[in-house]
Each structure stands twice: as structure tokens, then as C-alpha cells.
């Protein structure tokens, strides 16, 4: 099972890298979304995919799945959600002000003195 | 009071929340932000004394035993860095009163600044690797806001690049924590160190060590990963630039210091050799940038990169001398870089340009500014009575003693070129024929000068009183050189 997950995560990272190297800003943001999906799935996988019930004490089972990676993912999800929301609004504002979403044209050297 | 070490974290946090509620009342905001920053300096000072007298302070949050809950750890290194952070925050806050402008102040400038200080202090004083990630995100998120606040074209453009780089490095951090968790099965730093020494350094741990170097190198700006830094630090106004230049990259440097002295110490032949090569190339790249540009902001920005290389060279050598030198130089560099950024902020406000060829003769009309800048330049280059000297001497001594002659020689050569790059600003900008400048009448130079003069004075005292400060530095270096001190302090019952 871990092998399958590793391959899927690898494909996610590959797509994310490809998208982040493109010129359109929106594609780059989609790439960051895929990258965080890959990272979150990786935590879940590296914590181990052994069989066991959900980590609720009421289940009274003999084995539970590891609760720590799930808590870590939950933290990482909300953080990447916040950053992505900020990034999207920034891209919107930059499109309004600079009039382009092409990263090739986001160059220059003049200062903000 | 065992909760004492959380206070430097809690004060800016509560201040930030309070300031959100009075965002339109700028005068009240200034008073609250200034007073709380001052109180925090005093608290951090008491924390340093407490660590000096009673050894490493630990706090298990919610009283969960060490490896199972989150532990905050304040050893001498993190206490000293917390003190330095609070001093810089105080200076930048009082500088902001006269320089940042009402419009920015109304739109949550001080709350964002305080949240960034929370993130920096939290990153310095946590003892849990995932908690370190969370504090990194706290400081990065507020740094995005501070970088883009104002919304000029260059800020929008550079913030996009800065966010993208940091989103990637944060995803890599999560990946590295996942790998490390699957190998050792714990997140507490002291416990990870114990588990890693039980396992010995297998191949996978070396891979994780290099992955951590890539992540913290992206945050800190070491050689192949510094490409985002010159552009991003060029965009924001002076006090924000001073905070970024002094604090953000140094958090990455601190994280490398911590992981490379606590976790990955069993195969130093590979990992520390790599760190050494990268740090030497970092010095060379930084020096080349510092002498190539005739834009004063770019010159100081490339000097940040030089300093990161020097500090990490000291870490990679791993002798007690070079570690003490690195710590001494790290604190010196944080203080003097923020001082220099605030000073060039004043120069840019007066002249209306950051280009060296477009102004001259400033010393005629602004002798106070001129001589403060002159002293700051000498401090930066490490001229003997000043504070850059002691750190560099110890790092070079450590390098020569462990027979890394080339590294030591390159550090000595780099000081010369750093001195040349800042003296270029002094000679071209301050000497020569006096001119009339665009912003001259509007700039309250005397009031703006207070903050950089505080920082430069502290820096000079830090160099002159190095005899008095040195026991503190040695205590910090001892913990880095012997991880068992740190582990015993955190895992008491084990």
C-alpha cells in the first residue's frame, strides 16, 4: 500500500514542479496546491498505513491508527489554506495593478524609496 | 516561576491582538507598541540572567512529560537571540513612528510586526521540530503582510516571488519532518537526538540532513539558494527591511546551527564538509555582489549574505572556539545590520535616491548621520575595538586550528572587501561637494537617528565589553558542543 501511495505522491510532486515552472501566475498557484497535497499525503504515508480503527477511544478496538500524523496534517492543511488564500488575493491585486499575469513581465529594478 | 520563558513570546502576542482592536487610533497604537516592545527587552534580559544562574530552562506545556508534549527550551543561545530580537524590535518600532507613514500604520502595521516577533522568538525557543515549522509559518505569514503592505508595484511584484519560494520551502519542511518521523518516530528535538545516536548515521539520515540544509538554506539564503533574497529585500520600506535583514535569515541560520549540532553529528565528514563548502561559496558570492553594485540597499543586502557564510563556516568547523565565534558574530551581525538598514533608510529619505552616483557631500549638513554611519561601517567590517572583530578572530582561529586554511583566508579577505563596499558608500555619499536634496525639509533626521544610534551604541558596547559578555557566549557554545547537556535538561527522567 505504501508503494502505491509513494508513486501517487511522486506524480503529484512531478505535476507541481512542472506547473510551478510555467509562466502563468495561476498555474503556479495550482502547482503550490498540488505540492501541499503531496506533502500532506506523504506525512500520512510515512506515519504508516497499518490496519486499525479510527483514533477514537470509544471504538474500544485492539489497534488504532497513529493519531500524530493526522494532527500534523490538520495543522499543515490550515496553514497552507491561509497562505494559498493570501497568495490568490495577491495575484488578483497584482493583476489589477500590474496588468499582467505573465511572470516574464514581473521584472525590473526600480526601488520603493 | 517556571512559566517565565514563555513571557517574551506572550507579550508581543497579546500586544498584537490588542492592537488589532485600535487600528484607527494611530497615537494609541504607537504608545502600546513602543511600551510593550520596551517591556519585552527587560523581560528577555531577565531571562538571560535566569539561564546564566540556573542553567537551561525548560517548560513542558500543559505539564505533559517531555517527549509527549511540546517543550519550550531556553538554553543560553536561544535566550541571547531572544534578547537581541527584542532589542531590534524595539529600535524598529520607534523608528517606524516617524518613517512608516500614517496610511500603513492604520492598516495593521504594528500588529503584523508584533506577530512576526512572536514567530521569531517562538522559533528561537521551541524544542519541537513541528512546532518550529509552525513558528516559521507564523513569522513568514506576517512577513508576507509586512512586505506587501502599502501595495506599490515593486512590492506586489517581489512579494509574489517571496511567497512562492517560501511556500516551496515550507512544503519541503513538511516532507523532511515526515521522513524524520518515519525514521525516529518522535518530534521532540532532544528525543530525536537520542534516537539518532542509537541508530547511528545510516544513509537515510544523511539524506534527511541534506534535506534540512536545503530547507533552512532557502530560508537563510546560503549559496545556491540565495537567489530570491536581493530582489525581495529591495522592495519594502526601511524599518521592514531592517527587521527582515536582521531577523528572518538569522532564524534559518539558527535552525541550521541547532540541527547540525544536535541531530546530525555522527557523520560530520559528509554533512559538515558540505556545509563548509557551501558557506565558503556563499561568502564569495556575497562579496562579489557587495562590491559590484553602486546601489546602497543592494550593497547592504549582499553583506547579509557574506555574514551568513561566515557564521555557517564557524558552525561547520565544530570546534568550541569556532562555535563561540559563530554565536558572537551572529548576535553582532543582527544588531549592526538592522542599524545599517535604518541608517540607509534615513539617507534615502533625505536624498530621494538609493543610487550612489546621484548624491554627495552629506556630511556637511548631517554630521551626526555621517559619523554614525562611519562607526557602523567600521563595526561591520570588524576593526579591532569593535564587535565584528572578536567573532571573526575566533572563527578564523577555529578554521586554522582544524587546518581549513583556505576557509580562514577567504574570511579574512572578505572582511577587506566588506570594508571597501561600505566605505564606498561613505566616500561617495558623504564626502564631495554638498548638494540640495529633494526630501530635505520634510525628513525629521534627528528623531529618526535615535533608533540607529541606540543600535550602534549597543554594538560598540558589545565589542568593548566582550570580556564581560564572553562567559555568556561560552555557556551557549558549550551546549552546542555537548548535545548531552541539552538532552539531559529536556528529558529529565530518561
CSV table of C-alpha atoms in Angstrom, one decimal, chain B:
chain,number,residue,atom,x,y,z
B,1,UNK,CA,8.1,31.0,38.3
B,2,UNK,CA,8.6,28.2,35.7
B,3,UNK,CA,6.5,29.9,33.1
B,4,UNK,CA,9.0,32.7,32.8
B,5,UNK,CA,10.5,31.7,29.4
B,6,UNK,CA,7.1,31.9,27.6
B,7,UNK,CA,6.8,35.6,28.6
B,8,UNK,CA,8.9,37.1,25.7
B,9,UNK,CA,6.6,35.1,23.4
B,10,UNK,CA,3.4,36.1,25.1
B,11,UNK,CA,4.0,39.8,25.4
B,12,UNK,CA,4.1,40.6,21.7
B,13,UNK,CA,1.3,38.1,21.0
B,14,UNK,CA,-1.1,39.8,23.4
B,15,UNK,CA,0.1,43.2,22.2
B,16,UNK,CA,-0.7,42.2,18.6
B,17,UNK,CA,-4.2,41.1,19.5
B,18,UNK,CA,-4.8,44.3,21.4
B,19,UNK,CA,-3.6,46.5,18.6
B,20,UNK,CA,-6.0,44.9,16.1
B,21,UNK,CA,-8.8,46.4,18.1
B,22,UNK,CA,-7.5,50.0,18.0
B,23,UNK,CA,-6.3,50.1,14.4
B,24,UNK,CA,-7.6,53.6,13.5
B,25,UNK,CA,-6.1,55.3,16.6
B,26,UNK,CA,-2.5,55.7,15.5
B,27,UNK,CA,-1.3,57.6,18.6
B,28,UNK,CA,-2.6,54.9,20.9
B,29,UNK,CA,-1.1,52.2,18.7
B,30,UNK,CA,2.4,53.8,18.9
B,31,UNK,CA,2.3,54.1,22.6
B,32,UNK,CA,1.1,50.5,23.1
B,33,UNK,CA,3.6,49.1,20.6
B,34,UNK,CA,6.5,51.1,22.0
B,35,UNK,CA,5.8,50.3,25.6
B,36,UNK,CA,5.3,46.6,25.1
B,37,UNK,CA,8.5,46.4,23.0
B,38,UNK,CA,10.4,48.1,25.8
B,39,UNK,CA,8.9,45.7,28.5
B,40,UNK,CA,9.9,42.8,26.3
B,41,UNK,CA,13.5,43.9,26.2
B,42,UNK,CA,13.6,44.0,30.0
B,43,UNK,CA,11.9,40.5,30.3
B,44,UNK,CA,14.3,39.0,27.8
B,45,UNK,CA,17.2,40.5,29.8
B,46,UNK,CA,15.9,38.8,32.9
B,47,UNK,CA,15.6,35.5,31.0
B,48,UNK,CA,19.2,35.7,30.0
B,49,UNK,CA,20.2,36.2,33.7
B,50,UNK,CA,18.0,33.3,34.7
B,51,UNK,CA,19.6,31.0,32.2
B,52,UNK,CA,23.0,32.2,33.3
B,53,UNK,CA,22.3,31.5,37.0
B,54,UNK,CA,20.1,28.3,36.8
B,55,UNK,CA,21.1,26.6,33.6
B,56,UNK,CA,18.9,25.6,30.8
B,57,UNK,CA,15.2,26.5,31.3
B,58,UNK,CA,12.5,24.1,30.0
B,59,UNK,CA,8.8,24.3,30.1
B,60,UNK,CA,6.5,21.4,29.3
B,61,UNK,CA,3.3,22.9,28.1
B,62,UNK,CA,0.2,21.6,29.8
B,63,UNK,CA,2.6,19.5,32.1
B,64,UNK,CA,2.8,16.6,29.6
B,65,UNK,CA,6.1,14.8,30.1
B,66,UNK,CA,8.9,15.8,27.8
B,67,UNK,CA,8.8,13.6,24.6
B,68,UNK,CA,5.0,13.5,24.5
B,69,UNK,CA,4.0,17.2,24.8
B,70,UNK,CA,5.5,20.3,23.3
B,71,UNK,CA,8.5,21.5,25.3
B,72,UNK,CA,9.8,25.1,25.2
B,73,UNK,CA,13.6,25.2,25.8
B,74,UNK,CA,15.7,28.2,26.6
B,75,UNK,CA,19.4,27.5,26.6
B,76,UNK,CA,21.9,30.3,26.5
B,77,UNK,CA,22.0,30.6,22.7
B,78,UNK,CA,18.2,31.0,22.3
B,79,UNK,CA,18.0,33.3,25.3
B,80,UNK,CA,20.7,35.6,23.8
B,81,UNK,CA,19.0,35.5,20.4
B,82,UNK,CA,15.6,36.4,22.1
B,83,UNK,CA,17.2,39.3,23.8
B,84,UNK,CA,18.8,40.5,20.5
B,85,UNK,CA,15.5,40.1,18.8
B,86,UNK,CA,13.6,42.2,21.3
B,87,UNK,CA,16.2,45.0,21.1
B,88,UNK,CA,16.0,45.1,17.3
B,89,UNK,CA,12.2,45.1,17.5
B,90,UNK,CA,12.2,48.0,20.0
B,91,UNK,CA,14.5,50.0,17.7
B,92,UNK,CA,12.5,49.3,14.6
B,93,UNK,CA,9.2,50.2,16.4
B,94,UNK,CA,10.5,53.6,17.5
B,95,UNK,CA,12.0,54.2,14.1
B,96,UNK,CA,8.6,53.4,12.5
B,97,UNK,CA,6.9,56.2,14.4
B,98,UNK,CA,8.5,58.9,12.2
B,99,UNK,CA,9.1,57.0,9.0
B,100,UNK,CA,6.5,54.4,8.0
B,101,UNK,CA,3.6,56.9,7.4
B,102,UNK,CA,0.0,57.1,8.8
B,103,UNK,CA,-1.6,55.1,5.9
B,104,UNK,CA,0.5,52.0,6.6
B,105,UNK,CA,0.1,52.4,10.4
B,106,UNK,CA,-3.7,52.4,10.1
B,107,UNK,CA,-3.7,49.1,8.2
B,108,UNK,CA,-2.3,46.8,10.8
B,109,UNK,CA,1.4,47.6,10.5
B,110,UNK,CA,2.1,47.2,14.2
B,111,UNK,CA,0.0,44.0,14.7
B,112,UNK,CA,1.9,42.4,11.8
B,113,UNK,CA,5.2,43.5,13.2
B,114,UNK,CA,4.3,42.0,16.6
B,115,UNK,CA,3.2,38.7,15.1
B,116,UNK,CA,6.5,38.5,13.3
B,117,UNK,CA,8.3,39.0,16.5
B,118,UNK,CA,6.1,36.2,18.0
B,119,UNK,CA,7.2,33.9,15.2
B,120,UNK,CA,10.9,34.7,15.5
B,121,UNK,CA,11.0,34.4,19.3
B,122,UNK,CA,9.0,31.2,19.1
B,123,UNK,CA,11.3,29.7,16.6
B,124,UNK,CA,14.3,30.5,18.8
B,125,UNK,CA,12.8,29.0,21.9
B,126,UNK,CA,10.9,25.8,20.8
B,127,UNK,CA,12.1,22.3,21.5
B,128,UNK,CA,9.8,20.5,19.0
B,129,UNK,CA,10.5,20.1,15.3
B,130,UNK,CA,7.0,20.5,14.1
B,131,UNK,CA,6.4,23.4,16.4
B,132,UNK,CA,9.4,25.0,14.8
B,133,UNK,CA,7.6,24.6,11.4
B,134,UNK,CA,4.5,26.3,12.8
B,135,UNK,CA,6.5,29.2,14.2
B,136,UNK,CA,8.3,29.5,10.8
B,137,UNK,CA,4.9,29.9,9.2
B,138,UNK,CA,3.8,32.5,11.8
B,139,UNK,CA,6.8,34.6,11.0
B,140,UNK,CA,6.6,34.1,7.3
B,141,UNK,CA,2.9,34.9,7.1
B,142,UNK,CA,3.4,38.2,8.9
B,143,UNK,CA,6.5,38.9,6.8
B,144,UNK,CA,4.3,38.5,3.6
B,145,UNK,CA,1.9,41.1,5.0
B,146,UNK,CA,4.7,43.5,6.0
B,147,UNK,CA,6.4,43.1,2.6
B,148,UNK,CA,3.3,43.8,0.6
B,149,UNK,CA,1.7,46.4,3.0
B,150,UNK,CA,1.3,49.7,1.0
B,151,UNK,CA,0.8,47.9,-2.3
B,152,UNK,CA,3.2,49.7,-4.6
B,153,UNK,CA,4.1,48.0,-7.8
B,154,UNK,CA,7.5,46.7,-6.8
B,155,UNK,CA,6.1,45.4,-3.5
B,156,UNK,CA,3.4,43.4,-5.3
B,157,UNK,CA,5.9,42.0,-7.8
B,158,UNK,CA,8.5,41.0,-5.2
B,159,UNK,CA,6.0,39.6,-2.7
B,160,UNK,CA,4.8,37.1,-5.4
B,161,UNK,CA,8.3,35.7,-5.7
B,162,UNK,CA,9.0,35.7,-2.0
B,163,UNK,CA,5.8,33.8,-1.2
B,164,UNK,CA,6.4,31.3,-3.9
B,165,UNK,CA,9.9,30.5,-2.7
B,166,UNK,CA,8.7,30.2,0.9
B,167,UNK,CA,5.7,28.0,0.0
B,168,UNK,CA,8.0,25.6,-1.7
B,169,UNK,CA,10.5,25.6,1.2
B,170,UNK,CA,7.6,25.1,3.7
B,171,UNK,CA,6.3,22.1,1.8
B,172,UNK,CA,9.9,20.7,1.8
B,173,UNK,CA,10.0,21.3,5.6
B,174,UNK,CA,6.8,19.2,6.0
B,175,UNK,CA,8.3,16.5,3.8
B,176,UNK,CA,11.5,16.4,5.8
B,177,UNK,CA,9.6,16.2,9.1
B,178,UNK,CA,7.6,13.3,7.6
B,179,UNK,CA,10.8,11.4,6.6
B,180,UNK,CA,12.4,12.1,10.0
B,181,UNK,CA,9.2,11.0,11.8
B,182,UNK,CA,9.1,7.7,9.9
B,183,UNK,CA,12.8,7.0,10.8
B,184,UNK,CA,12.8,8.0,14.5
B,185,UNK,CA,9.1,8.1,15.4
B,186,UNK,CA,9.3,11.3,17.6
B,187,UNK,CA,9.1,15.0,17.2
B,188,UNK,CA,10.8,16.3,20.3
B,189,UNK,CA,14.2,17.6,19.3
B,190,UNK,CA,16.1,16.2,22.3
B,191,UNK,CA,14.4,12.8,21.9
B,192,UNK,CA,15.2,12.8,18.2
B,193,UNK,CA,18.8,13.4,19.1
B,194,UNK,CA,18.7,10.4,21.5
B,195,UNK,CA,17.1,8.1,18.9
B,196,UNK,CA,19.5,9.2,16.1
B,197,UNK,CA,22.5,8.4,18.3
B,198,UNK,CA,21.0,5.0,19.0
B,199,UNK,CA,20.6,4.4,15.3
B,200,UNK,CA,24.0,5.8,14.2
B,201,UNK,CA,24.2,7.7,10.9
B,202,UNK,CA,22.8,5.5,8.2
B,203,UNK,CA,22.4,6.7,4.7
B,204,UNK,CA,18.8,7.8,5.0
B,205,UNK,CA,19.8,10.1,7.9
B,206,UNK,CA,22.4,11.8,5.8
B,207,UNK,CA,19.8,12.4,3.1
B,208,UNK,CA,17.5,13.9,5.7
B,209,UNK,CA,20.4,16.1,7.0
B,210,UNK,CA,21.0,17.4,3.4
B,211,UNK,CA,17.2,18.0,3.0
B,212,UNK,CA,17.2,20.1,6.2
B,213,UNK,CA,20.2,22.0,4.9
B,214,UNK,CA,18.3,22.8,1.7
B,215,UNK,CA,15.2,23.9,3.6
B,216,UNK,CA,16.9,26.2,6.2
B,217,UNK,CA,19.3,27.3,3.4
B,218,UNK,CA,16.3,28.5,1.4
B,219,UNK,CA,15.1,30.4,4.5
B,220,UNK,CA,18.6,31.7,5.4
B,221,UNK,CA,20.0,32.5,1.9
B,222,UNK,CA,23.1,30.2,1.5
B,223,UNK,CA,24.9,29.8,-1.8
B,224,UNK,CA,22.7,28.1,-4.4
B,225,UNK,CA,19.5,29.1,-2.7
B,226,UNK,CA,20.0,32.9,-2.1
B,227,UNK,CA,18.6,34.0,-5.5
B,228,UNK,CA,15.3,35.3,-4.1
B,229,UNK,CA,16.9,37.5,-1.4
B,230,UNK,CA,18.4,40.5,-3.2
B,231,UNK,CA,15.1,41.2,-5.0
B,232,UNK,CA,12.7,40.6,-2.1
B,233,UNK,CA,14.7,42.6,0.4
B,234,UNK,CA,14.9,45.5,-2.0
B,235,UNK,CA,11.2,46.2,-2.1
B,236,UNK,CA,9.9,47.1,1.5
B,237,UNK,CA,10.4,50.4,3.3
B,238,UNK,CA,13.4,50.8,5.7
B,239,UNK,CA,12.2,49.6,9.1
B,240,UNK,CA,10.7,46.5,7.5
B,241,UNK,CA,13.9,45.9,5.6
B,242,UNK,CA,15.8,46.2,8.9
B,243,UNK,CA,13.6,43.7,10.6
B,244,UNK,CA,13.9,41.2,7.6
B,245,UNK,CA,17.6,41.7,7.2
B,246,UNK,CA,18.3,41.3,10.9
B,247,UNK,CA,15.9,38.5,11.9
B,248,UNK,CA,14.4,36.4,9.1
B,249,UNK,CA,17.6,35.0,7.6
B,250,UNK,CA,19.1,34.5,11.0
B,251,UNK,CA,16.2,32.2,12.0
B,252,UNK,CA,17.3,29.9,9.2
B,253,UNK,CA,20.9,30.2,10.4
B,254,UNK,CA,19.8,29.4,13.9
B,255,UNK,CA,17.9,26.3,12.7
B,256,UNK,CA,21.0,25.0,10.8
B,257,UNK,CA,23.1,25.6,13.9
B,258,UNK,CA,20.6,23.7,16.1
B,259,UNK,CA,20.0,20.7,13.8
B,260,UNK,CA,23.7,20.4,12.8
B,261,UNK,CA,24.9,20.4,16.4
B,262,UNK,CA,22.0,18.4,17.9
B,263,UNK,CA,20.8,15.9,15.3
B,264,UNK,CA,23.3,15.2,12.6
B,265,UNK,CA,26.6,14.8,14.4
B,266,UNK,CA,27.5,11.2,13.6
B,267,UNK,CA,28.8,11.6,10.0
B,268,UNK,CA,30.3,15.1,10.1
B,269,UNK,CA,32.7,14.1,7.3
B,270,UNK,CA,30.0,14.4,4.7
B,271,UNK,CA,27.3,16.8,6.1
B,272,UNK,CA,29.6,19.4,7.7
B,273,UNK,CA,32.0,19.2,4.8
B,274,UNK,CA,29.1,20.1,2.5
B,275,UNK,CA,28.1,22.9,4.8
B,276,UNK,CA,31.6,24.3,4.8
B,277,UNK,CA,32.0,24.3,1.0
B,278,UNK,CA,28.6,26.0,0.6
B,279,UNK,CA,29.4,28.6,3.3
B,280,UNK,CA,32.7,29.5,1.6
B,281,UNK,CA,31.0,29.9,-1.8
B,282,UNK,CA,28.3,32.0,0.0
B,283,UNK,CA,30.9,34.4,1.3
B,284,UNK,CA,32.5,34.7,-2.2
B,285,UNK,CA,29.1,35.3,-3.9
B,286,UNK,CA,28.1,37.9,-1.2
B,287,UNK,CA,31.4,39.8,-1.5
B,288,UNK,CA,31.1,39.9,-5.3
B,289,UNK,CA,27.6,41.3,-5.0
B,290,UNK,CA,28.6,43.8,-2.4
B,291,UNK,CA,31.4,45.3,-4.5
B,292,UNK,CA,29.6,45.1,-7.8
B,293,UNK,CA,26.6,47.3,-7.0
B,294,UNK,CA,26.6,51.1,-6.6
B,295,UNK,CA,23.1,51.0,-5.1
B,296,UNK,CA,23.3,51.4,-1.3
B,297,UNK,CA,20.4,49.0,-0.5
B,298,UNK,CA,21.9,46.2,-2.7
B,299,UNK,CA,25.4,46.7,-1.0
B,300,UNK,CA,24.0,46.1,2.5
B,301,UNK,CA,21.7,43.2,1.2
B,302,UNK,CA,24.8,41.4,-0.2
B,303,UNK,CA,26.6,42.0,3.1
B,304,UNK,CA,23.8,39.9,4.8
B,305,UNK,CA,24.8,37.0,2.5
B,306,UNK,CA,28.5,37.4,3.4
B,307,UNK,CA,27.7,37.3,7.1
B,308,UNK,CA,25.6,34.2,6.8
B,309,UNK,CA,28.5,32.4,5.1
B,310,UNK,CA,30.9,33.5,7.9
B,311,UNK,CA,28.6,32.3,10.6
B,312,UNK,CA,27.9,28.9,8.9
B,313,UNK,CA,31.7,28.4,8.3
B,314,UNK,CA,32.1,28.6,12.1
B,315,UNK,CA,29.3,26.1,12.6
B,316,UNK,CA,30.7,23.6,10.1
B,317,UNK,CA,34.2,23.6,11.7
B,318,UNK,CA,32.6,22.4,15.0
B,319,UNK,CA,35.4,23.3,17.4
B,320,UNK,CA,34.4,25.0,20.7
B,321,UNK,CA,36.3,28.2,19.6
B,322,UNK,CA,34.6,28.4,16.2
B,323,UNK,CA,31.1,27.8,17.7
B,324,UNK,CA,31.7,30.6,20.2
B,325,UNK,CA,32.9,32.8,17.4
B,326,UNK,CA,29.8,32.0,15.4
B,327,UNK,CA,27.4,32.8,18.2
B,328,UNK,CA,29.3,36.1,18.9
B,329,UNK,CA,29.3,37.0,15.3
B,330,UNK,CA,25.6,36.1,14.8
B,331,UNK,CA,24.5,38.5,17.6
B,332,UNK,CA,26.9,41.2,16.4
B,333,UNK,CA,25.6,40.9,12.8
B,334,UNK,CA,21.9,41.0,13.8
B,335,UNK,CA,22.4,44.3,15.7
B,336,UNK,CA,24.6,46.0,13.2
B,337,UNK,CA,22.7,45.0,10.1
B,338,UNK,CA,19.5,46.5,11.5
B,339,UNK,CA,21.4,49.6,12.4
B,340,UNK,CA,22.8,50.0,8.9
B,341,UNK,CA,19.4,49.4,7.2
B,342,UNK,CA,17.9,52.1,9.4
B,343,UNK,CA,20.8,54.5,8.6
B,344,UNK,CA,20.5,54.0,4.8
B,345,UNK,CA,16.7,54.4,5.3
B,346,UNK,CA,17.5,58.0,6.5
B,347,UNK,CA,19.9,58.6,3.7
B,348,UNK,CA,17.3,57.5,1.1
B,349,UNK,CA,14.6,59.6,2.8
B,350,UNK,CA,16.9,62.7,2.5
B,351,UNK,CA,18.3,62.2,-1.0
B,352,UNK,CA,15.3,60.6,-2.6
B,353,UNK,CA,17.5,58.0,-4.3
B,354,UNK,CA,19.5,54.9,-3.4
B,355,UNK,CA,22.0,55.3,-6.2
B,356,UNK,CA,25.5,56.3,-5.0
B,357,UNK,CA,26.4,58.5,-8.0
B,358,UNK,CA,23.4,60.8,-7.6
B,359,UNK,CA,24.3,62.4,-4.3
B,360,UNK,CA,27.4,63.6,-2.4
B,361,UNK,CA,28.5,65.8,0.4
B,362,UNK,CA,26.0,64.7,3.1
B,363,UNK,CA,28.4,65.1,6.0
B,364,UNK,CA,28.4,68.9,5.6
B,365,UNK,CA,24.8,69.2,6.6
B,366,UNK,CA,24.3,65.9,8.6
B,367,UNK,CA,27.5,65.3,10.6
B,368,UNK,CA,25.6,63.1,13.2
B,369,UNK,CA,24.3,60.8,10.5
B,370,UNK,CA,27.7,60.8,8.8
B,371,UNK,CA,29.7,59.8,11.8
B,372,UNK,CA,27.2,57.2,13.0
B,373,UNK,CA,27.4,55.6,9.6
B,374,UNK,CA,31.2,55.7,9.7
B,375,UNK,CA,31.3,53.9,13.0
B,376,UNK,CA,28.6,51.4,11.9
B,377,UNK,CA,30.8,50.7,8.8
B,378,UNK,CA,33.9,50.0,10.9
B,379,UNK,CA,31.8,47.8,13.3
B,380,UNK,CA,30.5,45.8,10.3
B,381,UNK,CA,34.0,45.2,8.9
B,382,UNK,CA,35.4,44.0,12.2
B,383,UNK,CA,38.0,46.7,13.0
B,384,UNK,CA,39.6,45.7,16.4
B,385,UNK,CA,38.0,47.8,19.1
B,386,UNK,CA,34.5,47.0,17.6
B,387,UNK,CA,32.3,43.9,17.9
B,388,UNK,CA,32.8,42.3,14.5
B,389,UNK,CA,36.4,41.6,15.4
B,390,UNK,CA,36.1,39.1,18.3
B,391,UNK,CA,33.7,36.8,16.5
B,392,UNK,CA,35.8,36.7,13.3
B,393,UNK,CA,39.0,36.1,15.2
B,394,UNK,CA,37.5,33.1,16.9
B,395,UNK,CA,36.0,31.7,13.7
B,396,UNK,CA,39.3,32.1,11.8
B,397,UNK,CA,41.3,30.6,14.7
B,398,UNK,CA,38.9,27.6,14.8
B,399,UNK,CA,39.4,27.3,11.0
B,400,UNK,CA,43.2,27.4,11.1
B,401,UNK,CA,43.4,25.0,14.1
B,402,UNK,CA,41.4,22.4,12.3
B,403,UNK,CA,43.5,23.0,9.2
B,404,UNK,CA,41.0,24.6,7.0
B,405,UNK,CA,43.4,27.3,5.9
B,406,UNK,CA,41.5,28.3,2.7
B,407,UNK,CA,38.3,29.0,4.6
B,408,UNK,CA,40.1,31.1,7.1
B,409,UNK,CA,42.0,33.0,4.4
B,410,UNK,CA,38.8,33.7,2.5
B,411,UNK,CA,37.1,35.1,5.6
B,412,UNK,CA,40.0,37.4,6.2
B,413,UNK,CA,39.9,38.5,2.6
B,414,UNK,CA,36.2,39.0,2.7
B,415,UNK,CA,36.4,41.5,5.6
B,416,UNK,CA,38.7,43.7,3.5
B,417,UNK,CA,36.1,43.7,0.6
B,418,UNK,CA,33.2,44.3,3.0
B,419,UNK,CA,35.1,47.3,4.4
B,420,UNK,CA,35.6,48.5,0.9
B,421,UNK,CA,31.9,48.1,0.0
B,422,UNK,CA,30.7,50.2,2.9
B,423,UNK,CA,33.4,52.7,2.7
B,424,UNK,CA,32.4,53.2,-0.9
B,425,UNK,CA,29.0,54.4,0.4
B,426,UNK,CA,30.8,56.7,2.9
B,427,UNK,CA,33.3,58.2,0.5
B,428,UNK,CA,30.9,58.7,-2.4
B,429,UNK,CA,27.9,59.8,-0.4
B,430,UNK,CA,29.2,61.8,2.5
B,431,UNK,CA,32.3,63.4,1.1
B,432,UNK,CA,32.4,65.6,-2.0
B,433,UNK,CA,30.5,68.8,-2.9
B,434,UNK,CA,27.3,69.4,-0.9
B,435,UNK,CA,24.0,69.4,-2.9
B,436,UNK,CA,20.4,70.3,-2.3
B,437,UNK,CA,18.2,67.3,-1.8
B,438,UNK,CA,14.6,66.6,-2.7
B,439,UNK,CA,13.2,65.4,0.7
B,440,UNK,CA,15.5,67.6,2.9
B,441,UNK,CA,13.0,69.8,4.6
B,442,UNK,CA,10.4,67.0,5.3
B,443,UNK,CA,12.7,64.5,7.0
B,444,UNK,CA,12.9,64.7,10.8
B,445,UNK,CA,16.5,63.4,10.8
B,446,UNK,CA,17.2,64.0,14.5
B,447,UNK,CA,14.2,61.9,15.6
B,448,UNK,CA,14.9,59.2,13.1
B,449,UNK,CA,18.5,59.0,14.2
B,450,UNK,CA,17.6,57.9,17.8
B,451,UNK,CA,16.9,54.2,16.8
B,452,UNK,CA,20.1,53.6,14.8
B,453,UNK,CA,22.2,55.4,17.4
B,454,UNK,CA,20.8,53.1,20.1
B,455,UNK,CA,21.7,50.1,17.9
B,456,UNK,CA,25.2,51.3,17.0
B,457,UNK,CA,25.9,52.2,20.7
B,458,UNK,CA,24.9,48.7,21.8
B,459,UNK,CA,27.1,47.3,19.1
B,460,UNK,CA,30.1,49.3,20.2
B,461,UNK,CA,29.5,48.4,23.8
B,462,UNK,CA,29.1,44.8,22.8
B,463,UNK,CA,32.6,44.9,21.2
B,464,UNK,CA,34.2,47.0,24.0
B,465,UNK,CA,32.7,44.8,26.8
B,466,UNK,CA,33.4,41.5,25.1
B,467,UNK,CA,35.3,40.4,28.2
B,468,UNK,CA,32.1,40.8,30.2
B,469,UNK,CA,29.9,39.2,27.7
B,470,UNK,CA,32.1,36.3,26.9
B,471,UNK,CA,31.1,33.9,29.7
B,472,UNK,CA,27.5,34.0,28.3
B,473,UNK,CA,28.8,33.2,24.8
B,474,UNK,CA,30.9,30.3,26.2
B,475,UNK,CA,27.9,28.9,28.0
B,476,UNK,CA,26.0,28.9,24.8
B,477,UNK,CA,28.8,27.3,22.8
B,478,UNK,CA,29.2,24.6,25.5
B,479,UNK,CA,25.6,23.5,25.0
B,480,UNK,CA,26.1,23.3,21.2
B,481,UNK,CA,29.4,21.4,21.6
B,482,UNK,CA,27.9,18.9,24.0
B,483,UNK,CA,24.3,17.9,23.0
B,484,UNK,CA,24.0,15.8,26.1
B,485,UNK,CA,23.6,19.0,28.2
B,486,UNK,CA,20.6,19.9,26.2
B,487,UNK,CA,19.2,16.4,26.2
B,488,UNK,CA,19.6,16.0,29.9
B,489,UNK,CA,17.8,19.3,30.6
B,490,UNK,CA,14.8,18.3,28.4
B,491,UNK,CA,14.4,14.6,29.2
B,492,UNK,CA,14.9,14.7,32.9
B,493,UNK,CA,13.6,11.3,33.9
B,494,UNK,CA,15.1,9.4,31.0
